[in-house]
mmCIF file of C-alpha atoms and ligand atoms in Angstrom:
data_model
loop_
_atom_site.group_PDB
_atom_site.id
_atom_site.type_symbol
_atom_site.label_atom_id
_atom_site.label_comp_id
_atom_site.label_asym_id
_atom_site.label_seq_id
_atom_site.Cartn_x
_atom_site.Cartn_y
_atom_site.Cartn_z
ATOM 1 C CA MET P 1 149.890 46.487 24.008
ATOM 2 C CA HIS P 2 153.973 44.852 22.660
ATOM 3 C CA THR P 3 156.553 44.664 24.299
ATOM 4 C CA GLN P 4 159.065 47.547 25.606
ATOM 5 C CA PRO P 5 161.520 48.263 22.657
ATOM 6 C CA GLU P 6 164.799 48.406 23.973
ATOM 7 C CA ILE P 7 166.998 51.329 24.621
ATOM 8 C CA THR P 8 169.894 50.944 22.448
ATOM 9 C CA PRO P 9 173.467 52.995 22.777
ATOM 10 C CA GLU P 10 173.082 54.817 20.298
ATOM 11 C CA ARG P 11 168.631 56.051 21.169
ATOM 12 C CA GLN P 12 169.824 56.504 24.139
ATOM 13 C CA ALA P 13 172.192 59.283 22.541
ATOM 14 C CA TYR P 14 169.261 60.481 20.613
ATOM 15 C CA TYR P 15 167.109 60.506 23.797
ATOM 16 C CA ASP P 16 169.975 62.986 25.358
ATOM 17 C CA ARG P 17 169.997 64.577 22.568
ATOM 18 C CA MET P 18 166.663 65.572 21.855
ATOM 19 C CA ALA P 19 165.311 66.770 25.254
ATOM 20 C CA PRO P 20 167.031 70.459 25.646
ATOM 21 C CA GLN P 21 164.407 70.690 23.438
ATOM 22 C CA HIS P 22 162.013 69.598 25.177
ATOM 23 C CA LEU P 23 160.739 66.370 23.864
ATOM 24 C CA ALA P 24 160.349 62.940 24.169
ATOM 25 C CA PRO P 25 160.163 59.485 22.761
ATOM 26 C CA LEU P 26 156.455 58.398 23.846
ATOM 27 C CA TRP P 27 157.159 54.349 22.603
ATOM 28 C CA GLU P 28 160.037 54.564 25.852
ATOM 29 C CA ARG P 29 156.769 56.352 27.410
ATOM 30 C CA LEU P 30 153.407 54.550 25.431
ATOM 31 C CA ARG P 31 153.657 51.730 28.469
ATOM 32 C CA GLY P 32 152.492 54.416 31.465
ATOM 33 C CA LEU P 33 150.683 56.874 30.272
ATOM 34 C CA ILE P 34 148.423 54.812 28.411
ATOM 35 C CA LYS P 35 147.403 51.629 31.276
ATOM 36 C CA LYS P 36 145.346 48.780 29.940
ATOM 37 C CA GLU P 37 143.970 49.691 33.461
ATOM 38 C CA PRO P 38 143.758 51.841 36.662
ATOM 39 C CA GLN P 39 146.369 51.090 39.077
ATOM 40 C CA PRO P 40 145.842 53.640 41.924
ATOM 41 C CA LYS P 41 148.325 55.213 43.942
ATOM 42 C CA THR P 42 145.219 55.540 46.150
ATOM 43 C CA GLN P 43 145.752 52.483 49.524
ATOM 44 C CA PRO P 44 143.199 51.008 51.301
ATOM 45 C CA VAL P 45 142.798 52.871 54.393
ATOM 46 C CA HIS P 46 142.191 53.536 58.134
ATOM 47 C CA TRP P 47 141.569 55.935 60.853
ATOM 48 C CA ARG P 48 139.389 54.829 64.567
ATOM 49 C CA TYR P 49 137.463 58.275 65.235
ATOM 50 C CA ASP P 50 139.251 56.148 68.826
ATOM 51 C CA ASP P 51 142.636 57.138 67.005
ATOM 52 C CA VAL P 52 142.166 60.334 66.466
ATOM 53 C CA ARG P 53 139.604 62.033 68.945
ATOM 54 C CA PRO P 54 141.958 61.864 70.968
ATOM 55 C CA PHE P 55 145.191 63.744 68.222
ATOM 56 C CA LEU P 56 141.768 66.315 67.215
ATOM 57 C CA MET P 57 140.944 67.183 70.641
ATOM 58 C CA GLU P 58 144.310 68.695 71.303
ATOM 59 C CA SER P 59 144.156 70.971 67.783
ATOM 60 C CA GLY P 60 141.729 72.927 70.546
ATOM 61 C CA GLN P 61 144.828 73.530 72.379
ATOM 62 C CA VAL P 62 147.784 74.035 69.707
ATOM 63 C CA ILE P 63 145.752 76.721 68.637
ATOM 64 C CA THR P 64 142.474 77.928 67.702
ATOM 65 C CA ALA P 65 139.726 78.322 65.170
ATOM 66 C CA LYS P 66 140.490 81.553 64.314
ATOM 67 C CA GLU P 67 143.976 82.034 64.309
ATOM 68 C CA ALA P 68 144.043 78.416 62.447
ATOM 69 C CA GLU P 69 141.255 79.979 59.879
ATOM 70 C CA ARG P 70 139.965 75.899 59.706
ATOM 71 C CA ARG P 71 141.707 73.695 62.388
ATOM 72 C CA VAL P 72 141.481 71.334 59.964
ATOM 73 C CA LEU P 73 143.304 67.906 61.186
ATOM 74 C CA ILE P 74 143.643 66.666 57.195
ATOM 75 C CA LEU P 75 142.967 62.503 56.450
ATOM 76 C CA GLU P 76 146.195 61.741 53.736
ATOM 77 C CA ASN P 77 146.172 59.021 52.236
ATOM 78 C CA PRO P 78 149.558 57.217 52.732
ATOM 79 C CA GLY P 79 149.572 56.034 49.221
ATOM 80 C CA LEU P 80 149.761 60.124 47.885
ATOM 81 C CA PRO P 81 152.291 61.158 50.783
ATOM 82 C CA GLY P 82 153.100 65.009 51.787
ATOM 83 C CA GLN P 83 150.331 65.555 48.709
ATOM 84 C CA SER P 84 146.852 66.112 51.484
ATOM 85 C CA ARG P 85 144.452 63.575 49.907
ATOM 86 C CA ALA P 86 142.243 61.078 51.000
ATOM 87 C CA THR P 87 142.175 59.912 47.407
ATOM 88 C CA SER P 88 143.951 60.551 44.100
ATOM 89 C CA THR P 89 141.219 63.535 43.444
ATOM 90 C CA MET P 90 139.296 63.780 46.657
ATOM 91 C CA TYR P 91 140.926 66.167 49.538
ATOM 92 C CA ALA P 92 139.109 64.991 53.754
ATOM 93 C CA GLY P 93 140.556 66.084 56.944
ATOM 94 C CA LEU P 94 138.327 66.025 60.662
ATOM 95 C CA GLN P 95 137.441 69.252 61.441
ATOM 96 C CA LEU P 96 137.265 70.670 64.979
ATOM 97 C CA ILE P 97 135.305 74.025 66.586
ATOM 98 C CA LEU P 98 135.023 74.496 69.993
ATOM 99 C CA PRO P 99 132.146 76.495 71.901
ATOM 100 C CA GLY P 100 132.465 80.095 71.684
ATOM 101 C CA GLU P 101 135.270 79.894 68.618
ATOM 102 C CA VAL P 102 134.680 81.302 64.807
ATOM 103 C CA ALA P 103 135.811 79.746 60.964
ATOM 104 C CA PRO P 104 136.425 83.095 59.810
ATOM 105 C CA ALA P 105 134.401 83.752 56.337
ATOM 106 C CA HIS P 106 136.626 83.029 53.037
ATOM 107 C CA ARG P 107 135.890 82.274 49.780
ATOM 108 C CA HIS P 108 137.025 79.761 47.555
ATOM 109 C CA SER P 109 136.147 78.037 43.332
ATOM 110 C CA GLN P 110 137.169 74.239 45.978
ATOM 111 C CA SER P 111 133.892 73.192 46.726
ATOM 112 C CA ALA P 112 133.308 71.626 49.815
ATOM 113 C CA LEU P 113 131.039 69.935 52.083
ATOM 114 C CA ARG P 114 130.292 68.419 55.667
ATOM 115 C CA PHE P 115 129.617 65.202 57.271
ATOM 116 C CA VAL P 116 129.060 66.025 60.819
ATOM 117 C CA ILE P 117 130.355 63.588 63.517
ATOM 118 C CA GLU P 118 130.317 64.847 66.568
ATOM 119 C CA GLY P 119 128.010 67.568 68.743
ATOM 120 C CA LYS P 120 125.278 69.758 68.379
ATOM 121 C CA ASP P 121 124.023 72.855 66.782
ATOM 122 C CA ALA P 122 127.253 74.172 65.772
ATOM 123 C CA TYR P 123 126.553 75.507 62.059
ATOM 124 C CA THR P 124 127.829 76.649 59.160
ATOM 125 C CA ALA P 125 127.405 79.786 56.771
ATOM 126 C CA VAL P 126 126.950 79.334 53.371
ATOM 127 C CA ASP P 127 125.513 82.635 50.959
ATOM 128 C CA GLY P 128 123.724 84.691 54.309
ATOM 129 C CA GLU P 129 122.397 81.548 55.863
ATOM 130 C CA LYS P 130 122.808 80.222 59.410
ATOM 131 C CA THR P 131 122.316 76.137 59.597
ATOM 132 C CA TYR P 132 122.550 74.143 62.268
ATOM 133 C CA MET P 133 124.410 70.580 62.407
ATOM 134 C CA ARG P 134 123.694 67.658 64.050
ATOM 135 C CA PRO P 135 125.305 63.914 63.194
ATOM 136 C CA GLY P 136 124.691 62.633 60.327
ATOM 137 C CA ASP P 137 123.743 65.538 58.536
ATOM 138 C CA PHE P 138 125.558 66.116 54.907
ATOM 139 C CA VAL P 139 125.850 69.885 54.494
ATOM 140 C CA ILE P 140 127.222 71.860 50.514
ATOM 141 C CA THR P 141 129.892 74.418 50.423
ATOM 142 C CA PRO P 142 129.070 75.392 46.965
ATOM 143 C CA SER P 143 132.105 77.139 44.724
ATOM 144 C CA TRP P 144 132.426 80.751 45.392
ATOM 145 C CA THR P 145 130.208 80.646 48.398
ATOM 146 C CA TRP P 146 131.567 83.076 51.633
ATOM 147 C CA HIS P 147 131.520 80.541 54.626
ATOM 148 C CA ASP P 148 132.440 81.481 58.606
ATOM 149 C CA HIS P 149 131.684 78.293 61.044
ATOM 150 C CA GLY P 150 130.996 78.249 64.477
ATOM 151 C CA ASN P 151 130.390 76.710 67.899
ATOM 152 C CA GLU P 152 127.474 78.254 70.084
ATOM 153 C CA SER P 153 126.596 75.098 72.021
ATOM 154 C CA ASP P 154 128.592 73.504 74.612
ATOM 155 C CA GLN P 155 130.284 70.940 73.786
ATOM 156 C CA PRO P 156 133.227 70.234 70.361
ATOM 157 C CA MET P 157 131.906 70.083 66.808
ATOM 158 C CA VAL P 158 134.061 67.367 65.232
ATOM 159 C CA TRP P 159 132.309 66.686 61.547
ATOM 160 C CA MET P 160 134.477 65.454 58.521
ATOM 161 C CA ASP P 161 135.687 67.902 54.943
ATOM 162 C CA GLY P 162 135.311 66.472 51.844
ATOM 163 C CA LEU P 163 137.036 69.170 49.185
ATOM 164 C CA ASP P 164 137.893 69.105 45.378
ATOM 165 C CA VAL P 165 140.532 70.505 45.713
ATOM 166 C CA PRO P 166 143.256 67.837 43.552
ATOM 167 C CA VAL P 167 140.618 68.199 41.171
ATOM 168 C CA VAL P 168 140.706 71.894 40.913
ATOM 169 C CA GLU P 169 144.219 71.615 41.190
ATOM 170 C CA ILE P 170 144.778 69.607 38.345
ATOM 171 C CA LEU P 171 142.363 72.040 35.830
ATOM 172 C CA ASP P 172 144.326 75.087 37.247
ATOM 173 C CA CYS P 173 141.468 76.585 38.649
ATOM 174 C CA GLN P 174 142.001 77.609 42.511
ATOM 175 C CA PHE P 175 141.050 80.463 43.500
ATOM 176 C CA ALA P 176 140.406 81.955 47.223
ATOM 177 C CA GLU P 177 139.857 85.064 49.120
ATOM 178 C CA GLY P 178 139.685 86.358 52.789
ATOM 179 C CA TYR P 179 136.036 88.248 53.759
ATOM 180 C CA PRO P 180 136.667 91.689 55.675
ATOM 181 C CA GLU P 181 135.041 90.231 58.919
ATOM 182 C CA ASP P 182 134.576 86.616 61.011
ATOM 183 C CA ARG P 183 131.241 86.344 60.115
ATOM 184 C CA GLN P 184 129.350 86.692 57.564
ATOM 185 C CA ILE P 185 126.226 89.738 56.822
ATOM 186 C CA LEU P 186 123.366 86.849 57.399
ATOM 187 C CA SER P 187 120.019 87.834 55.393
ATOM 188 C CA ARG P 188 117.682 84.922 55.467
ATOM 189 C CA PRO P 189 116.957 82.560 58.601
ATOM 190 C CA ALA P 190 118.159 79.208 59.826
ATOM 191 C CA GLY P 191 116.894 76.470 57.555
ATOM 192 C CA ASP P 192 115.405 79.391 54.503
ATOM 193 C CA SER P 193 116.575 76.834 52.081
ATOM 194 C CA LEU P 194 115.529 73.674 53.485
ATOM 195 C CA ALA P 195 112.270 75.051 53.284
ATOM 196 C CA ARG P 196 111.968 76.275 49.969
ATOM 197 C CA TYR P 197 114.281 73.699 47.957
ATOM 198 C CA GLY P 198 112.954 70.728 50.744
ATOM 199 C CA ALA P 199 110.108 69.502 50.485
ATOM 200 C CA GLY P 200 109.427 68.467 46.956
ATOM 201 C CA LEU P 201 108.509 71.661 46.458
ATOM 202 C CA MET P 202 110.390 74.159 44.735
ATOM 203 C CA PRO P 203 109.897 78.496 44.602
ATOM 204 C CA VAL P 204 107.026 79.640 41.318
ATOM 205 C CA GLY P 205 109.624 80.788 38.914
ATOM 206 C CA PHE P 206 113.201 80.146 40.157
ATOM 207 C CA GLU P 207 116.608 79.902 38.590
ATOM 208 C CA THR P 208 119.266 79.385 38.807
ATOM 209 C CA ARG P 209 123.617 79.320 37.207
ATOM 210 C CA SER P 210 124.943 76.959 40.060
ATOM 211 C CA ARG P 211 125.668 73.238 39.422
ATOM 212 C CA THR P 212 125.061 72.723 43.141
ATOM 213 C CA SER P 213 122.085 71.626 45.180
ATOM 214 C CA PRO P 214 120.458 74.660 46.844
ATOM 215 C CA ILE P 215 119.428 72.999 49.662
ATOM 216 C CA PHE P 216 122.685 72.896 51.744
ATOM 217 C CA ASN P 217 122.417 70.641 55.503
ATOM 218 C CA TYR P 218 120.495 67.731 53.987
ATOM 219 C CA PRO P 219 119.705 65.918 57.876
ATOM 220 C CA TYR P 220 120.535 63.277 58.744
ATOM 221 C CA GLU P 221 117.253 63.049 60.381
ATOM 222 C CA ARG P 222 114.861 63.049 56.650
ATOM 223 C CA THR P 223 116.970 60.480 55.403
ATOM 224 C CA ARG P 224 117.617 58.363 57.635
ATOM 225 C CA GLU P 225 113.766 57.467 57.547
ATOM 226 C CA ALA P 226 113.732 57.046 53.897
ATOM 227 C CA LEU P 227 116.685 54.365 54.373
ATOM 228 C CA SER P 228 114.011 53.493 57.492
ATOM 229 C CA THR P 229 110.975 53.006 55.596
ATOM 230 C CA MET P 230 112.537 52.011 52.476
ATOM 231 C CA ALA P 231 114.428 48.921 54.425
ATOM 232 C CA LYS P 232 111.061 47.690 54.892
ATOM 233 C CA THR P 233 110.834 45.861 51.571
ATOM 234 C CA GLN P 234 113.546 43.734 52.298
ATOM 235 C CA ASP P 235 115.148 43.973 48.341
ATOM 236 C CA TRP P 236 118.544 44.752 49.574
ATOM 237 C CA ASP P 237 120.434 45.350 45.736
ATOM 238 C CA PRO P 238 123.210 42.019 46.491
ATOM 239 C CA CYS P 239 126.643 44.768 46.609
ATOM 240 C CA HIS P 240 124.806 47.640 47.713
ATOM 241 C CA GLY P 241 122.319 46.847 50.243
ATOM 242 C CA LEU P 242 120.333 49.898 49.999
ATOM 243 C CA MET P 243 122.172 52.664 49.166
ATOM 244 C CA LEU P 244 120.513 56.438 47.693
ATOM 245 C CA ARG P 245 122.639 58.864 45.847
ATOM 246 C CA TYR P 246 121.528 62.733 47.789
ATOM 247 C CA VAL P 247 120.674 64.621 44.132
ATOM 248 C CA ASN P 248 120.103 68.455 43.151
ATOM 249 C CA PRO P 249 116.542 68.846 43.232
ATOM 250 C CA VAL P 250 116.654 71.424 40.312
ATOM 251 C CA ASP P 251 117.512 68.764 37.590
ATOM 252 C CA GLY P 252 117.863 65.395 39.889
ATOM 253 C CA ASP P 253 121.877 64.893 39.130
ATOM 254 C CA TRP P 254 124.522 65.477 41.382
ATOM 255 C CA ALA P 255 123.731 67.485 44.468
ATOM 256 C CA MET P 256 127.681 68.565 43.751
ATOM 257 C CA PRO P 257 128.695 68.641 40.024
ATOM 258 C CA THR P 258 131.953 67.406 41.195
ATOM 259 C CA MET P 259 132.076 65.136 45.271
ATOM 260 C CA GLY P 260 128.663 62.375 44.623
ATOM 261 C CA THR P 261 127.495 61.309 48.156
ATOM 262 C CA PHE P 262 125.525 58.262 49.129
ATOM 263 C CA MET P 263 124.177 57.342 52.353
ATOM 264 C CA GLN P 264 123.839 53.097 52.684
ATOM 265 C CA LEU P 265 122.568 51.152 54.631
ATOM 266 C CA LEU P 266 123.164 47.334 55.090
ATOM 267 C CA PRO P 267 121.260 44.845 56.884
ATOM 268 C CA LYS P 268 122.814 43.471 59.986
ATOM 269 C CA GLY P 269 124.382 39.869 58.636
ATOM 270 C CA LEU P 270 124.977 40.838 55.546
ATOM 271 C CA LYS P 271 128.034 40.203 53.718
ATOM 272 C CA THR P 272 127.394 42.065 49.969
ATOM 273 C CA VAL P 273 129.113 40.420 46.757
ATOM 274 C CA PRO P 274 132.202 41.771 45.642
ATOM 275 C CA TYR P 275 132.225 45.000 43.370
ATOM 276 C CA ARG P 276 134.431 47.452 42.615
ATOM 277 C CA SER P 277 134.323 50.622 41.010
ATOM 278 C CA THR P 278 136.753 53.619 38.742
ATOM 279 C CA ASP P 279 136.197 56.301 41.642
ATOM 280 C CA ALA P 280 138.174 55.845 44.784
ATOM 281 C CA MET P 281 135.404 56.082 48.189
ATOM 282 C CA VAL P 282 136.029 58.065 51.648
ATOM 283 C CA VAL P 283 133.315 56.194 53.953
ATOM 284 C CA SER P 284 132.528 57.017 57.626
ATOM 285 C CA PRO P 285 129.836 54.491 58.982
ATOM 286 C CA VAL P 286 127.138 56.134 60.642
ATOM 287 C CA GLU P 287 125.820 53.683 62.671
ATOM 288 C CA GLY P 288 126.497 49.921 63.629
ATOM 289 C CA LYS P 289 129.896 47.705 62.871
ATOM 290 C CA GLY P 290 131.439 45.641 59.985
ATOM 291 C CA ARG P 291 133.877 44.661 58.849
ATOM 292 C CA THR P 292 135.273 46.158 54.629
ATOM 293 C CA THR P 293 137.638 43.802 52.956
ATOM 294 C CA ILE P 294 139.645 45.205 49.756
ATOM 295 C CA THR P 295 141.875 43.726 47.447
ATOM 296 C CA THR P 296 143.532 46.300 45.994
ATOM 297 C CA ALA P 297 145.518 45.583 41.892
ATOM 298 C CA ASP P 298 148.694 44.294 43.794
ATOM 299 C CA GLY P 299 146.310 41.588 45.196
ATOM 300 C CA ARG P 300 146.965 42.886 48.938
ATOM 301 C CA VAL P 301 144.046 41.562 50.921
ATOM 302 C CA THR P 302 143.113 44.139 54.000
ATOM 303 C CA SER P 303 139.830 44.277 56.472
ATOM 304 C CA PHE P 304 138.974 46.983 58.250
ATOM 305 C CA ASP P 305 136.813 45.785 61.026
ATOM 306 C CA TRP P 306 134.534 49.871 61.811
ATOM 307 C CA GLN P 307 132.842 51.431 63.957
ATOM 308 C CA ALA P 308 130.673 54.707 63.775
ATOM 309 C CA ARG P 309 132.426 57.682 63.591
ATOM 310 C CA ASP P 310 135.159 56.428 61.710
ATOM 311 C CA VAL P 311 136.575 57.033 57.973
ATOM 312 C CA PHE P 312 137.617 54.615 55.422
ATOM 313 C CA VAL P 313 139.004 54.706 51.542
ATOM 314 C CA ILE P 314 138.469 51.924 49.492
ATOM 315 C CA PRO P 315 140.808 52.826 46.285
ATOM 316 C CA GLY P 316 139.182 52.534 43.263
ATOM 317 C CA TRP P 317 138.294 50.257 40.892
ATOM 318 C CA ALA P 318 139.573 48.362 44.499
ATOM 319 C CA TRP P 319 137.051 44.922 45.010
ATOM 320 C CA HIS P 320 135.526 45.373 47.557
ATOM 321 C CA THR P 321 133.018 43.556 50.068
ATOM 322 C CA HIS P 322 131.575 44.486 52.641
ATOM 323 C CA GLU P 323 129.859 42.387 56.028
ATOM 324 C CA ALA P 324 127.036 44.174 58.389
ATOM 325 C CA ALA P 325 127.470 43.068 61.983
ATOM 326 C CA ASP P 326 124.803 45.157 63.097
ATOM 327 C CA GLU P 327 122.139 46.953 61.070
ATOM 328 C CA VAL P 328 124.780 49.212 59.348
ATOM 329 C CA VAL P 329 124.401 52.742 58.330
ATOM 330 C CA LEU P 330 126.640 54.069 55.852
ATOM 331 C CA PHE P 331 128.461 57.177 54.339
ATOM 332 C CA SER P 332 129.783 57.423 51.563
ATOM 333 C CA PHE P 333 132.014 60.571 48.808
ATOM 334 C CA SER P 334 133.714 60.143 45.347
ATOM 335 C CA ASP P 335 134.443 61.702 42.812
ATOM 336 C CA ARG P 336 131.920 59.732 40.199
ATOM 337 C CA PRO P 337 130.414 62.823 38.947
ATOM 338 C CA VAL P 338 133.587 63.612 37.341
ATOM 339 C CA GLN P 339 134.155 60.489 35.997
ATOM 340 C CA ASP P 340 130.042 60.378 34.906
ATOM 341 C CA LYS P 341 130.608 63.573 33.014
ATOM 342 C CA LEU P 342 132.970 62.599 30.974
ATOM 343 C CA GLY P 343 131.634 59.662 30.315
ATOM 344 C CA LEU P 344 134.580 57.425 31.885
ATOM 345 C CA TRP P 345 132.710 55.770 34.772
ATOM 346 C CA ARG P 346 133.143 51.365 35.057
ATOM 347 C CA GLU P 347 131.133 49.084 37.732
ATOM 348 C CA MET P 348 131.952 45.575 38.139
ATOM 349 C CA ARG P 349 129.747 43.319 40.128
ATOM 350 C CA GLY P 350 131.653 40.007 40.596
ATOM 351 C CA ASN P 351 130.270 37.376 42.065
ATOM 352 C CA ALA P 352 133.264 33.888 43.151
ATOM 353 C CA SER P 353 134.205 33.847 40.695
ATOM 354 C CA SER P 354 135.249 36.910 38.959
ATOM 355 C CA ALA P 355 136.261 37.884 42.663
ATOM 356 C CA ALA P 356 138.764 34.485 42.780
ATOM 357 C CA ALA P 357 139.803 36.301 39.746
ATOM 358 C CA SER P 358 141.026 39.077 40.347
HETATM 359 O O1 GTQ U 1 136.475 74.988 55.801
HETATM 360 O O2 GTQ U 1 136.620 76.641 54.531
HETATM 361 O O3 GTQ U 1 138.783 71.089 55.424
HETATM 362 O O4 GTQ U 1 139.065 75.910 53.398
HETATM 363 C C1 GTQ U 1 140.241 73.137 54.375
HETATM 364 C C2 GTQ U 1 140.094 74.174 53.945
HETATM 365 C C3 GTQ U 1 138.656 73.288 55.189
HETATM 366 C C4 GTQ U 1 136.619 75.439 55.271
HETATM 367 C C5 GTQ U 1 138.951 71.788 54.717
HETATM 368 C C6 GTQ U 1 138.785 74.170 53.731
HETATM 369 C C7 GTQ U 1 138.283 74.547 54.744
#
């Protein structure tokens, strides 16, 4: 890459004359447009559940779920102030539903995931079916499906919302509408879709045009069992421990078209080899304690000591390592399916020298 051309007074006068024609010289902007490497605005950030929970519970006194429509505290990245983004491409928030409350039905072109943090047996209804949720469950609201949430239990329910809002916004494809009633009409019993599509079986003749998995609750119980059984082989990936991705059983693709979701087990004492990939990760530990150390493009090193129910962000293309103080289970999500489909996703597995050079 050669150097930035000088802006002489003559050149500046020329640029000023063309500006009213909505023209601009590329040679002044090329380096800003075509960068040698990603320079994400996304910063590493850590929300401790112990710090956030009091604010979340206070929201229950400030507004009802019905008045708020969705009573959520947005997890906003400090590198993207005012933009309601956890990363450049992903929205995240913590939603509270108190016993007896309903978050009224609506639908939108944005896809949403729920990752349950606290409480049990509140529900999400999607497309005529309710699913009751437990901590660690991964629940999907596909694009343009009616969804309402309610809590029939006797305790508060908190989950992390992940939405592809920034992706849909950059494509200018936002659509949303409200349902005439608070609750949608139910047409199938709770648990129907998991039975139908999530038992390694599929109804004969099933066809769908949806890009989203027909399973809309992946219960933690099953995910944990898979990890525990696989852990017995002690076959750890040096960068990831044991990392699984949630899949759409129809075609083996990602469970959601715009958001990749993962569950990962790190054995107690594992220190992972440095790793980076172009997708920024939103991570929520489900079990255990540990530390993640992140080196961002500017050379700054950040360490987070996290525990279950926290949320933290690893910016894209930032070298990072995890250290597991206990046996650890991590849920995470990113825009990886989008990057994959566009042929853009990259990863680097480090060793001592590449990490030191970064
Ligand atoms: O539950 O539908 O955190 O529409 C943000 C927007 C949750 C939801 C959010 C939403 C929802």
